Amino acid sequence: MWLNLGCGDRYQPGWHNVDHAGSPHQKDETVDLTGPLPWAPATVEYAYAGHVLEHLTLDECHHLLTNLRPCMTADGVLMVVGPDLNRAGTLAAAGVLDVPIESLQFGAHRWPGDEHRWECTPELITKLLVAAGWQKVEEIGIGDVPSLWPVADRRPIWQCAVEARP
């Protein structure tokens, strides 16, 4: 199975798109990522968390990442993409940030759940993954994320990507 976690308005054909009950967007399954996960052990080949972790509390992230790991196949891969607040701050200071920094810090508040609960950086994502027991955790450039991943836009240089294996 290829999971698109917290798909929001980024439904991806060919992936199993999941989001919370309050999401107004198309999804294949309603899943509370902060509760028990419905997938059997070793059934998820790829899991994509694109701009979703920062919408959970840090404790909820730990819960999700800890409980997702057993669902992954032995050679499964998790790709996490999110805003990099350090990079965005540098771009904002230089006057070249292409979005309001507040939307990266706090979320855009476009629908229920579209608020950020912590300031996302690749260092913090890495720390969360390692604490949840993920192996081979590595930051990669957003432009270097392989094309199979449903990244909405690979151009904004204020994004970060972190790959992890169970």
mmCIF file of N, CA, C and O in Angstrom, residues 61-143:
data_model
loop_
_atom_site.group_PDB
_atom_site.id
_atom_site.type_symbol
_atom_site.label_atom_id
_atom_site.label_comp_id
_atom_site.label_asym_id
_atom_site.label_seq_id
_atom_site.Cartn_x
_atom_site.Cartn_y
_atom_site.Cartn_z
ATOM 1 N N CYS A 61 2.598 13.557 17.038
ATOM 2 C CA CYS A 61 3.580 13.135 16.033
ATOM 3 C C CYS A 61 4.309 11.883 16.508
ATOM 4 O O CYS A 61 4.487 10.928 15.745
ATOM 5 N N HIS A 62 4.743 11.905 17.762
ATOM 6 C CA HIS A 62 5.443 10.737 18.309
ATOM 7 C C HIS A 62 4.548 9.502 18.239
ATOM 8 O O HIS A 62 4.992 8.420 17.820
ATOM 9 N N HIS A 63 3.291 9.654 18.628
ATOM 10 C CA HIS A 63 2.332 8.546 18.572
ATOM 11 C C HIS A 63 2.200 8.018 17.144
ATOM 12 O O HIS A 63 2.311 6.813 16.897
ATOM 13 N N LEU A 64 1.957 8.915 16.180
ATOM 14 C CA LEU A 64 1.794 8.519 14.787
ATOM 15 C C LEU A 64 3.045 7.814 14.264
ATOM 16 O O LEU A 64 2.967 6.720 13.689
ATOM 17 N N LEU A 65 4.198 8.425 14.462
ATOM 18 C CA LEU A 65 5.439 7.868 13.916
ATOM 19 C C LEU A 65 5.802 6.534 14.569
ATOM 20 O O LEU A 65 6.302 5.625 13.903
ATOM 21 N N THR A 66 5.531 6.395 15.843
ATOM 22 C CA THR A 66 5.790 5.133 16.551
ATOM 23 C C THR A 66 4.859 4.036 16.058
ATOM 24 O O THR A 66 5.278 2.896 15.833
ATOM 25 N N ASN A 67 3.584 4.367 15.864
ATOM 26 C CA ASN A 67 2.591 3.366 15.467
ATOM 27 C C ASN A 67 2.596 3.078 13.968
ATOM 28 O O ASN A 67 2.109 2.033 13.544
ATOM 29 N N LEU A 68 3.139 3.980 13.171
ATOM 30 C CA LEU A 68 3.231 3.748 11.737
ATOM 31 C C LEU A 68 4.362 2.774 11.396
ATOM 32 O O LEU A 68 4.240 1.964 10.472
ATOM 33 N N ARG A 69 5.432 2.831 12.154
ATOM 34 C CA ARG A 69 6.624 2.025 11.852
ATOM 35 C C ARG A 69 6.314 0.533 11.696
ATOM 36 O O ARG A 69 6.738 -0.081 10.700
ATOM 37 N N PRO A 70 5.538 -0.121 12.596
ATOM 38 C CA PRO A 70 5.243 -1.545 12.402
ATOM 39 C C PRO A 70 4.364 -1.833 11.178
ATOM 40 O O PRO A 70 4.352 -2.956 10.683
ATOM 41 N N CYS A 71 3.656 -0.834 10.691
ATOM 42 C CA CYS A 71 2.810 -1.007 9.505
ATOM 43 C C CYS A 71 3.642 -1.087 8.229
ATOM 44 O O CYS A 71 3.163 -1.560 7.193
ATOM 45 N N MET A 72 4.870 -0.618 8.296
ATOM 46 C CA MET A 72 5.732 -0.548 7.121
ATOM 47 C C MET A 72 6.313 -1.923 6.781
ATOM 48 O O MET A 72 6.593 -2.717 7.675
ATOM 49 N N THR A 73 6.515 -2.166 5.484
ATOM 50 C CA THR A 73 7.228 -3.365 5.066
ATOM 51 C C THR A 73 8.689 -3.227 5.474
ATOM 52 O O THR A 73 9.143 -2.113 5.797
ATOM 53 N N ALA A 74 9.432 -4.310 5.431
ATOM 54 C CA ALA A 74 10.835 -4.275 5.849
ATOM 55 C C ALA A 74 11.655 -3.272 5.042
ATOM 56 O O ALA A 74 12.571 -2.648 5.577
ATOM 57 N N ASP A 75 11.316 -3.110 3.771
ATOM 58 C CA ASP A 75 12.040 -2.150 2.937
ATOM 59 C C ASP A 75 11.206 -0.895 2.651
ATOM 60 O O ASP A 75 11.487 -0.157 1.713
ATOM 61 N N GLY A 76 10.211 -0.646 3.494
ATOM 62 C CA GLY A 76 9.347 0.519 3.325
ATOM 63 C C GLY A 76 10.072 1.832 3.543
ATOM 64 O O GLY A 76 11.142 1.872 4.154
ATOM 65 N N VAL A 77 9.459 2.909 3.040
ATOM 66 C CA VAL A 77 10.054 4.238 3.150
ATOM 67 C C VAL A 77 8.970 5.229 3.551
ATOM 68 O O VAL A 77 7.862 5.217 3.006
ATOM 69 N N LEU A 78 9.305 6.094 4.478
ATOM 70 C CA LEU A 78 8.473 7.232 4.864
ATOM 71 C C LEU A 78 9.156 8.493 4.361
ATOM 72 O O LEU A 78 10.356 8.681 4.589
ATOM 73 N N MET A 79 8.393 9.343 3.678
ATOM 74 C CA MET A 79 8.903 10.646 3.243
ATOM 75 C C MET A 79 8.081 11.712 3.957
ATOM 76 O O MET A 79 6.854 11.741 3.845
ATOM 77 N N VAL A 80 8.769 12.569 4.690
ATOM 78 C CA VAL A 80 8.126 13.680 5.389
ATOM 79 C C VAL A 80 8.555 14.972 4.709
ATOM 80 O O VAL A 80 9.747 15.216 4.519
ATOM 81 N N VAL A 81 7.576 15.787 4.320
ATOM 82 C CA VAL A 81 7.850 17.102 3.739
ATOM 83 C C VAL A 81 7.122 18.132 4.580
ATOM 84 O O VAL A 81 5.984 17.902 5.015
ATOM 85 N N GLY A 82 7.775 19.234 4.837
ATOM 86 C CA GLY A 82 7.141 20.295 5.617
ATOM 87 C C GLY A 82 7.867 21.611 5.406
ATOM 88 O O GLY A 82 8.886 21.674 4.705
ATOM 89 N N PRO A 83 7.345 22.667 6.009
ATOM 90 C CA PRO A 83 8.044 23.945 5.913
ATOM 91 C C PRO A 83 9.292 23.920 6.791
ATOM 92 O O PRO A 83 9.290 23.304 7.847
ATOM 93 N N ASP A 84 10.334 24.547 6.332
ATOM 94 C CA ASP A 84 11.549 24.686 7.131
ATOM 95 C C ASP A 84 11.572 26.129 7.621
ATOM 96 O O ASP A 84 11.889 27.050 6.868
ATOM 97 N N LEU A 85 11.204 26.314 8.888
ATOM 98 C CA LEU A 85 11.087 27.673 9.423
ATOM 99 C C LEU A 85 12.427 28.389 9.498
ATOM 100 O O LEU A 85 12.467 29.613 9.369
ATOM 101 N N ASN A 86 13.515 27.659 9.650
ATOM 102 C CA ASN A 86 14.833 28.317 9.637
ATOM 103 C C ASN A 86 15.111 28.902 8.255
ATOM 104 O O ASN A 86 15.501 30.065 8.120
ATOM 105 N N ARG A 87 14.924 28.103 7.237
ATOM 106 C CA ARG A 87 15.157 28.542 5.861
ATOM 107 C C ARG A 87 14.191 29.674 5.496
ATOM 108 O O ARG A 87 14.571 30.659 4.866
ATOM 109 N N ALA A 88 12.915 29.527 5.895
ATOM 110 C CA ALA A 88 11.913 30.558 5.596
ATOM 111 C C ALA A 88 12.267 31.879 6.269
ATOM 112 O O ALA A 88 12.103 32.953 5.672
ATOM 113 N N GLY A 89 12.772 31.824 7.500
ATOM 114 C CA GLY A 89 13.165 33.042 8.196
ATOM 115 C C GLY A 89 14.296 33.767 7.490
ATOM 116 O O GLY A 89 14.286 34.996 7.370
ATOM 117 N N THR A 90 15.255 33.004 6.990
ATOM 118 C CA THR A 90 16.364 33.592 6.235
ATOM 119 C C THR A 90 15.856 34.247 4.956
ATOM 120 O O THR A 90 16.252 35.370 4.614
ATOM 121 N N LEU A 91 14.955 33.567 4.261
ATOM 122 C CA LEU A 91 14.383 34.125 3.031
ATOM 123 C C LEU A 91 13.546 35.367 3.317
ATOM 124 O O LEU A 91 13.597 36.345 2.565
ATOM 125 N N ALA A 92 12.786 35.336 4.414
ATOM 126 C CA ALA A 92 11.972 36.500 4.786
ATOM 127 C C ALA A 92 12.855 37.697 5.099
ATOM 128 O O ALA A 92 12.572 38.825 4.673
ATOM 129 N N ALA A 93 13.947 37.469 5.832
ATOM 130 C CA ALA A 93 14.869 38.553 6.169
ATOM 131 C C ALA A 93 15.502 39.152 4.922
ATOM 132 O O ALA A 93 15.787 40.357 4.877
ATOM 133 N N ALA A 94 15.687 38.325 3.894
ATOM 134 C CA ALA A 94 16.272 38.803 2.638
ATOM 135 C C ALA A 94 15.214 39.405 1.706
ATOM 136 O O ALA A 94 15.547 39.912 0.642
ATOM 137 N N GLY A 95 13.943 39.338 2.129
ATOM 138 C CA GLY A 95 12.860 39.895 1.318
ATOM 139 C C GLY A 95 12.481 39.069 0.109
ATOM 140 O O GLY A 95 11.882 39.594 -0.832
ATOM 141 N N VAL A 96 12.805 37.776 0.115
ATOM 142 C CA VAL A 96 12.523 36.939 -1.056
ATOM 143 C C VAL A 96 11.612 35.743 -0.751
ATOM 144 O O VAL A 96 11.446 34.874 -1.600
ATOM 145 N N LEU A 97 10.997 35.716 0.410
ATOM 146 C CA LEU A 97 10.063 34.639 0.736
ATOM 147 C C LEU A 97 8.799 34.823 -0.087
ATOM 148 O O LEU A 97 8.239 35.917 -0.136
ATOM 149 N N ASP A 98 8.338 33.754 -0.751
ATOM 150 C CA ASP A 98 7.213 33.858 -1.684
ATOM 151 C C ASP A 98 5.834 33.615 -1.052
ATOM 152 O O ASP A 98 4.825 33.580 -1.755
ATOM 153 N N VAL A 99 5.777 33.433 0.263
ATOM 154 C CA VAL A 99 4.515 33.283 0.993
ATOM 155 C C VAL A 99 4.644 34.054 2.303
ATOM 156 O O VAL A 99 5.759 34.307 2.765
ATOM 157 N N PRO A 100 3.530 34.408 2.928
ATOM 158 C CA PRO A 100 3.640 35.074 4.236
ATOM 159 C C PRO A 100 4.260 34.128 5.261
ATOM 160 O O PRO A 100 3.830 32.978 5.389
ATOM 161 N N ILE A 101 5.253 34.583 5.979
ATOM 162 C CA ILE A 101 5.925 33.729 6.969
ATOM 163 C C ILE A 101 4.938 33.243 8.025
ATOM 164 O O ILE A 101 5.055 32.144 8.536
ATOM 165 N N GLU A 102 3.915 34.038 8.314
ATOM 166 C CA GLU A 102 2.923 33.638 9.321
ATOM 167 C C GLU A 102 2.197 32.357 8.916
ATOM 168 O O GLU A 102 1.858 31.543 9.769
ATOM 169 N N SER A 103 1.966 32.164 7.619
ATOM 170 C CA SER A 103 1.273 30.946 7.185
ATOM 171 C C SER A 103 2.164 29.716 7.372
ATOM 172 O O SER A 103 1.671 28.617 7.605
ATOM 173 N N LEU A 104 3.478 29.898 7.309
ATOM 174 C CA LEU A 104 4.398 28.791 7.547
ATOM 175 C C LEU A 104 4.570 28.526 9.035
ATOM 176 O O LEU A 104 4.772 27.387 9.452
ATOM 177 N N GLN A 105 4.482 29.580 9.841
ATOM 178 C CA GLN A 105 4.604 29.420 11.286
ATOM 179 C C GLN A 105 3.325 28.862 11.901
ATOM 180 O O GLN A 105 3.379 27.982 12.748
ATOM 181 N N PHE A 106 2.179 29.392 11.497
ATOM 182 C CA PHE A 106 0.925 29.110 12.196
ATOM 183 C C PHE A 106 -0.103 28.358 11.365
ATOM 184 O O PHE A 106 -1.144 27.979 11.874
ATOM 185 N N GLY A 107 0.150 28.155 10.072
ATOM 186 C CA GLY A 107 -0.814 27.518 9.185
ATOM 187 C C GLY A 107 -1.677 28.567 8.513
ATOM 188 O O GLY A 107 -1.716 29.721 8.925
ATOM 189 N N ALA A 108 -2.372 28.138 7.480
ATOM 190 C CA ALA A 108 -3.173 29.084 6.696
ATOM 191 C C ALA A 108 -4.614 29.180 7.167
ATOM 192 O O ALA A 108 -5.341 30.062 6.731
ATOM 193 N N HIS A 109 -5.045 28.267 8.023
ATOM 194 C CA HIS A 109 -6.409 28.285 8.584
ATOM 195 C C HIS A 109 -7.478 28.279 7.492
ATOM 196 O O HIS A 109 -8.480 28.957 7.605
ATOM 197 N N ARG A 110 -7.266 27.483 6.439
ATOM 198 C CA ARG A 110 -8.222 27.422 5.329
ATOM 199 C C ARG A 110 -9.367 26.466 5.613
ATOM 200 O O ARG A 110 -10.420 26.575 5.004
ATOM 201 N N TRP A 111 -9.189 25.482 6.495
ATOM 202 C CA TRP A 111 -10.213 24.506 6.849
ATOM 203 C C TRP A 111 -9.864 23.961 8.233
ATOM 204 O O TRP A 111 -8.770 24.204 8.751
ATOM 205 N N PRO A 112 -10.791 23.221 8.874
ATOM 206 C CA PRO A 112 -10.510 22.695 10.215
ATOM 207 C C PRO A 112 -9.240 21.842 10.226
ATOM 208 O O PRO A 112 -9.058 20.968 9.386
ATOM 209 N N GLY A 113 -8.357 22.130 11.149
ATOM 210 C CA GLY A 113 -7.101 21.403 11.268
ATOM 211 C C GLY A 113 -5.949 22.021 10.510
ATOM 212 O O GLY A 113 -4.837 21.529 10.583
ATOM 213 N N ASP A 114 -6.200 23.118 9.785
ATOM 214 C CA ASP A 114 -5.143 23.744 8.973
ATOM 215 C C ASP A 114 -4.405 24.809 9.778
ATOM 216 O O ASP A 114 -4.276 25.944 9.369
ATOM 217 N N GLU A 115 -3.942 24.401 10.965
ATOM 218 C CA GLU A 115 -3.102 25.278 11.765
ATOM 219 C C GLU A 115 -1.873 24.498 12.199
ATOM 220 O O GLU A 115 -1.919 23.286 12.366
ATOM 221 N N HIS A 116 -0.758 25.206 12.338
ATOM 222 C CA HIS A 116 0.490 24.574 12.742
ATOM 223 C C HIS A 116 0.619 24.632 14.248
ATOM 224 O O HIS A 116 0.328 25.657 14.864
ATOM 225 N N ARG A 117 1.102 23.551 14.832
ATOM 226 C CA ARG A 117 1.199 23.444 16.282
ATOM 227 C C ARG A 117 2.626 23.533 16.790
ATOM 228 O O ARG A 117 2.845 23.556 17.995
ATOM 229 N N TRP A 118 3.604 23.540 15.869
ATOM 230 C CA TRP A 118 5.010 23.705 16.246
ATOM 231 C C TRP A 118 5.762 24.200 15.023
ATOM 232 O O TRP A 118 5.271 24.108 13.910
ATOM 233 N N GLU A 119 6.915 24.783 15.271
ATOM 234 C CA GLU A 119 7.717 25.336 14.179
ATOM 235 C C GLU A 119 8.577 24.232 13.580
ATOM 236 O O GLU A 119 9.497 23.719 14.207
ATOM 237 N N CYS A 120 8.250 23.882 12.355
ATOM 238 C CA CYS A 120 8.851 22.748 11.657
ATOM 239 C C CYS A 120 10.240 23.093 11.135
ATOM 240 O O CYS A 120 10.450 24.142 10.528
ATOM 241 N N THR A 121 11.186 22.202 11.376
ATOM 242 C CA THR A 121 12.531 22.271 10.802
ATOM 243 C C THR A 121 12.963 20.837 10.509
ATOM 244 O O THR A 121 12.457 19.886 11.135
ATOM 245 N N PRO A 122 13.885 20.633 9.586
ATOM 246 C CA PRO A 122 14.341 19.262 9.333
ATOM 247 C C PRO A 122 15.018 18.648 10.559
ATOM 248 O O PRO A 122 14.927 17.439 10.771
ATOM 249 N N GLU A 123 15.642 19.465 11.369
ATOM 250 C CA GLU A 123 16.283 18.957 12.583
ATOM 251 C C GLU A 123 15.251 18.389 13.547
ATOM 252 O O GLU A 123 15.471 17.324 14.143
ATOM 253 N N LEU A 124 14.121 19.081 13.706
ATOM 254 C CA LEU A 124 13.090 18.597 14.619
ATOM 255 C C LEU A 124 12.380 17.379 14.042
ATOM 256 O O LEU A 124 12.073 16.432 14.767
ATOM 257 N N ILE A 125 12.133 17.364 12.740
ATOM 258 C CA ILE A 125 11.546 16.178 12.115
ATOM 259 C C ILE A 125 12.458 14.976 12.338
ATOM 260 O O ILE A 125 12.001 13.886 12.713
ATOM 261 N N THR A 126 13.749 15.156 12.118
ATOM 262 C CA THR A 126 14.722 14.075 12.316
ATOM 263 C C THR A 126 14.686 13.592 13.759
ATOM 264 O O THR A 126 14.660 12.382 14.023
ATOM 265 N N LYS A 127 14.660 14.510 14.699
ATOM 266 C CA LYS A 127 14.613 14.150 16.122
ATOM 267 C C LYS A 127 13.352 13.338 16.435
ATOM 268 O O LYS A 127 13.412 12.340 17.158
ATOM 269 N N LEU A 128 12.209 13.742 15.886
ATOM 270 C CA LEU A 128 10.953 13.013 16.101
ATOM 271 C C LEU A 128 11.033 11.595 15.533
ATOM 272 O O LEU A 128 10.596 10.629 16.177
ATOM 273 N N LEU A 129 11.584 11.468 14.340
ATOM 274 C CA LEU A 129 11.691 10.154 13.705
ATOM 275 C C LEU A 129 12.621 9.232 14.482
ATOM 276 O O LEU A 129 12.297 8.064 14.728
ATOM 277 N N VAL A 130 13.763 9.725 14.883
ATOM 278 C CA VAL A 130 14.722 8.919 15.644
ATOM 279 C C VAL A 130 14.110 8.495 16.983
ATOM 280 O O VAL A 130 14.218 7.336 17.385
ATOM 281 N N ALA A 131 13.421 9.417 17.652
ATOM 282 C CA ALA A 131 12.792 9.099 18.937
ATOM 283 C C ALA A 131 11.704 8.038 18.780
ATOM 284 O O ALA A 131 11.446 7.272 19.712
ATOM 285 N N ALA A 132 11.089 7.960 17.606
ATOM 286 C CA ALA A 132 10.046 6.970 17.341
ATOM 287 C C ALA A 132 10.618 5.653 16.817
ATOM 288 O O ALA A 132 9.865 4.745 16.477
ATOM 289 N N GLY A 133 11.952 5.553 16.725
ATOM 290 C CA GLY A 133 12.593 4.306 16.364
ATOM 291 C C GLY A 133 12.867 4.092 14.886
ATOM 292 O O GLY A 133 13.253 2.995 14.477
ATOM 293 N N TRP A 134 12.690 5.137 14.070
ATOM 294 C CA TRP A 134 12.970 5.008 12.635
ATOM 295 C C TRP A 134 14.478 4.948 12.415
ATOM 296 O O TRP A 134 15.257 5.549 13.165
ATOM 297 N N GLN A 135 14.883 4.240 11.358
ATOM 298 C CA GLN A 135 16.291 4.053 11.019
ATOM 299 C C GLN A 135 16.605 4.812 9.734
ATOM 300 O O GLN A 135 15.718 5.207 9.004
ATOM 301 N N LYS A 136 17.869 4.965 9.453
ATOM 302 C CA LYS A 136 18.319 5.588 8.205
ATOM 303 C C LYS A 136 17.543 6.877 7.918
ATOM 304 O O LYS A 136 16.972 7.051 6.848
ATOM 305 N N VAL A 137 17.510 7.740 8.876
ATOM 306 C CA VAL A 137 16.812 9.018 8.755
ATOM 307 C C VAL A 137 17.762 10.011 8.099
ATOM 308 O O VAL A 137 18.885 10.195 8.563
ATOM 309 N N GLU A 138 17.299 10.632 7.003
ATOM 310 C CA GLU A 138 18.190 11.508 6.245
ATOM 311 C C GLU A 138 17.413 12.661 5.619
ATOM 312 O O GLU A 138 16.395 12.449 4.953
ATOM 313 N N GLU A 139 17.903 13.876 5.819
ATOM 314 C CA GLU A 139 17.330 15.035 5.132
ATOM 315 C C GLU A 139 17.790 15.009 3.679
ATOM 316 O O GLU A 139 18.948 14.700 3.395
ATOM 317 N N ILE A 140 16.867 15.321 2.774
ATOM 318 C CA ILE A 140 17.220 15.443 1.368
ATOM 319 C C ILE A 140 16.652 16.750 0.842
ATOM 320 O O ILE A 140 15.669 17.268 1.382
ATOM 321 N N GLY A 141 17.248 17.298 -0.168
ATOM 322 C CA GLY A 141 16.763 18.535 -0.760
ATOM 323 C C GLY A 141 15.395 18.329 -1.399
ATOM 324 O O GLY A 141 15.146 17.283 -1.998
ATOM 325 N N ILE A 142 14.520 19.293 -1.289
ATOM 326 C CA ILE A 142 13.168 19.159 -1.835
ATOM 327 C C ILE A 142 13.206 18.873 -3.328
ATOM 328 O O ILE A 142 12.403 18.102 -3.842
ATOM 329 N N GLY A 143 14.155 19.440 -4.023
ATOM 330 C CA GLY A 143 14.290 19.180 -5.452
ATOM 331 C C GLY A 143 14.835 17.802 -5.772
ATOM 332 O O GLY A 143 14.744 17.340 -6.910
#
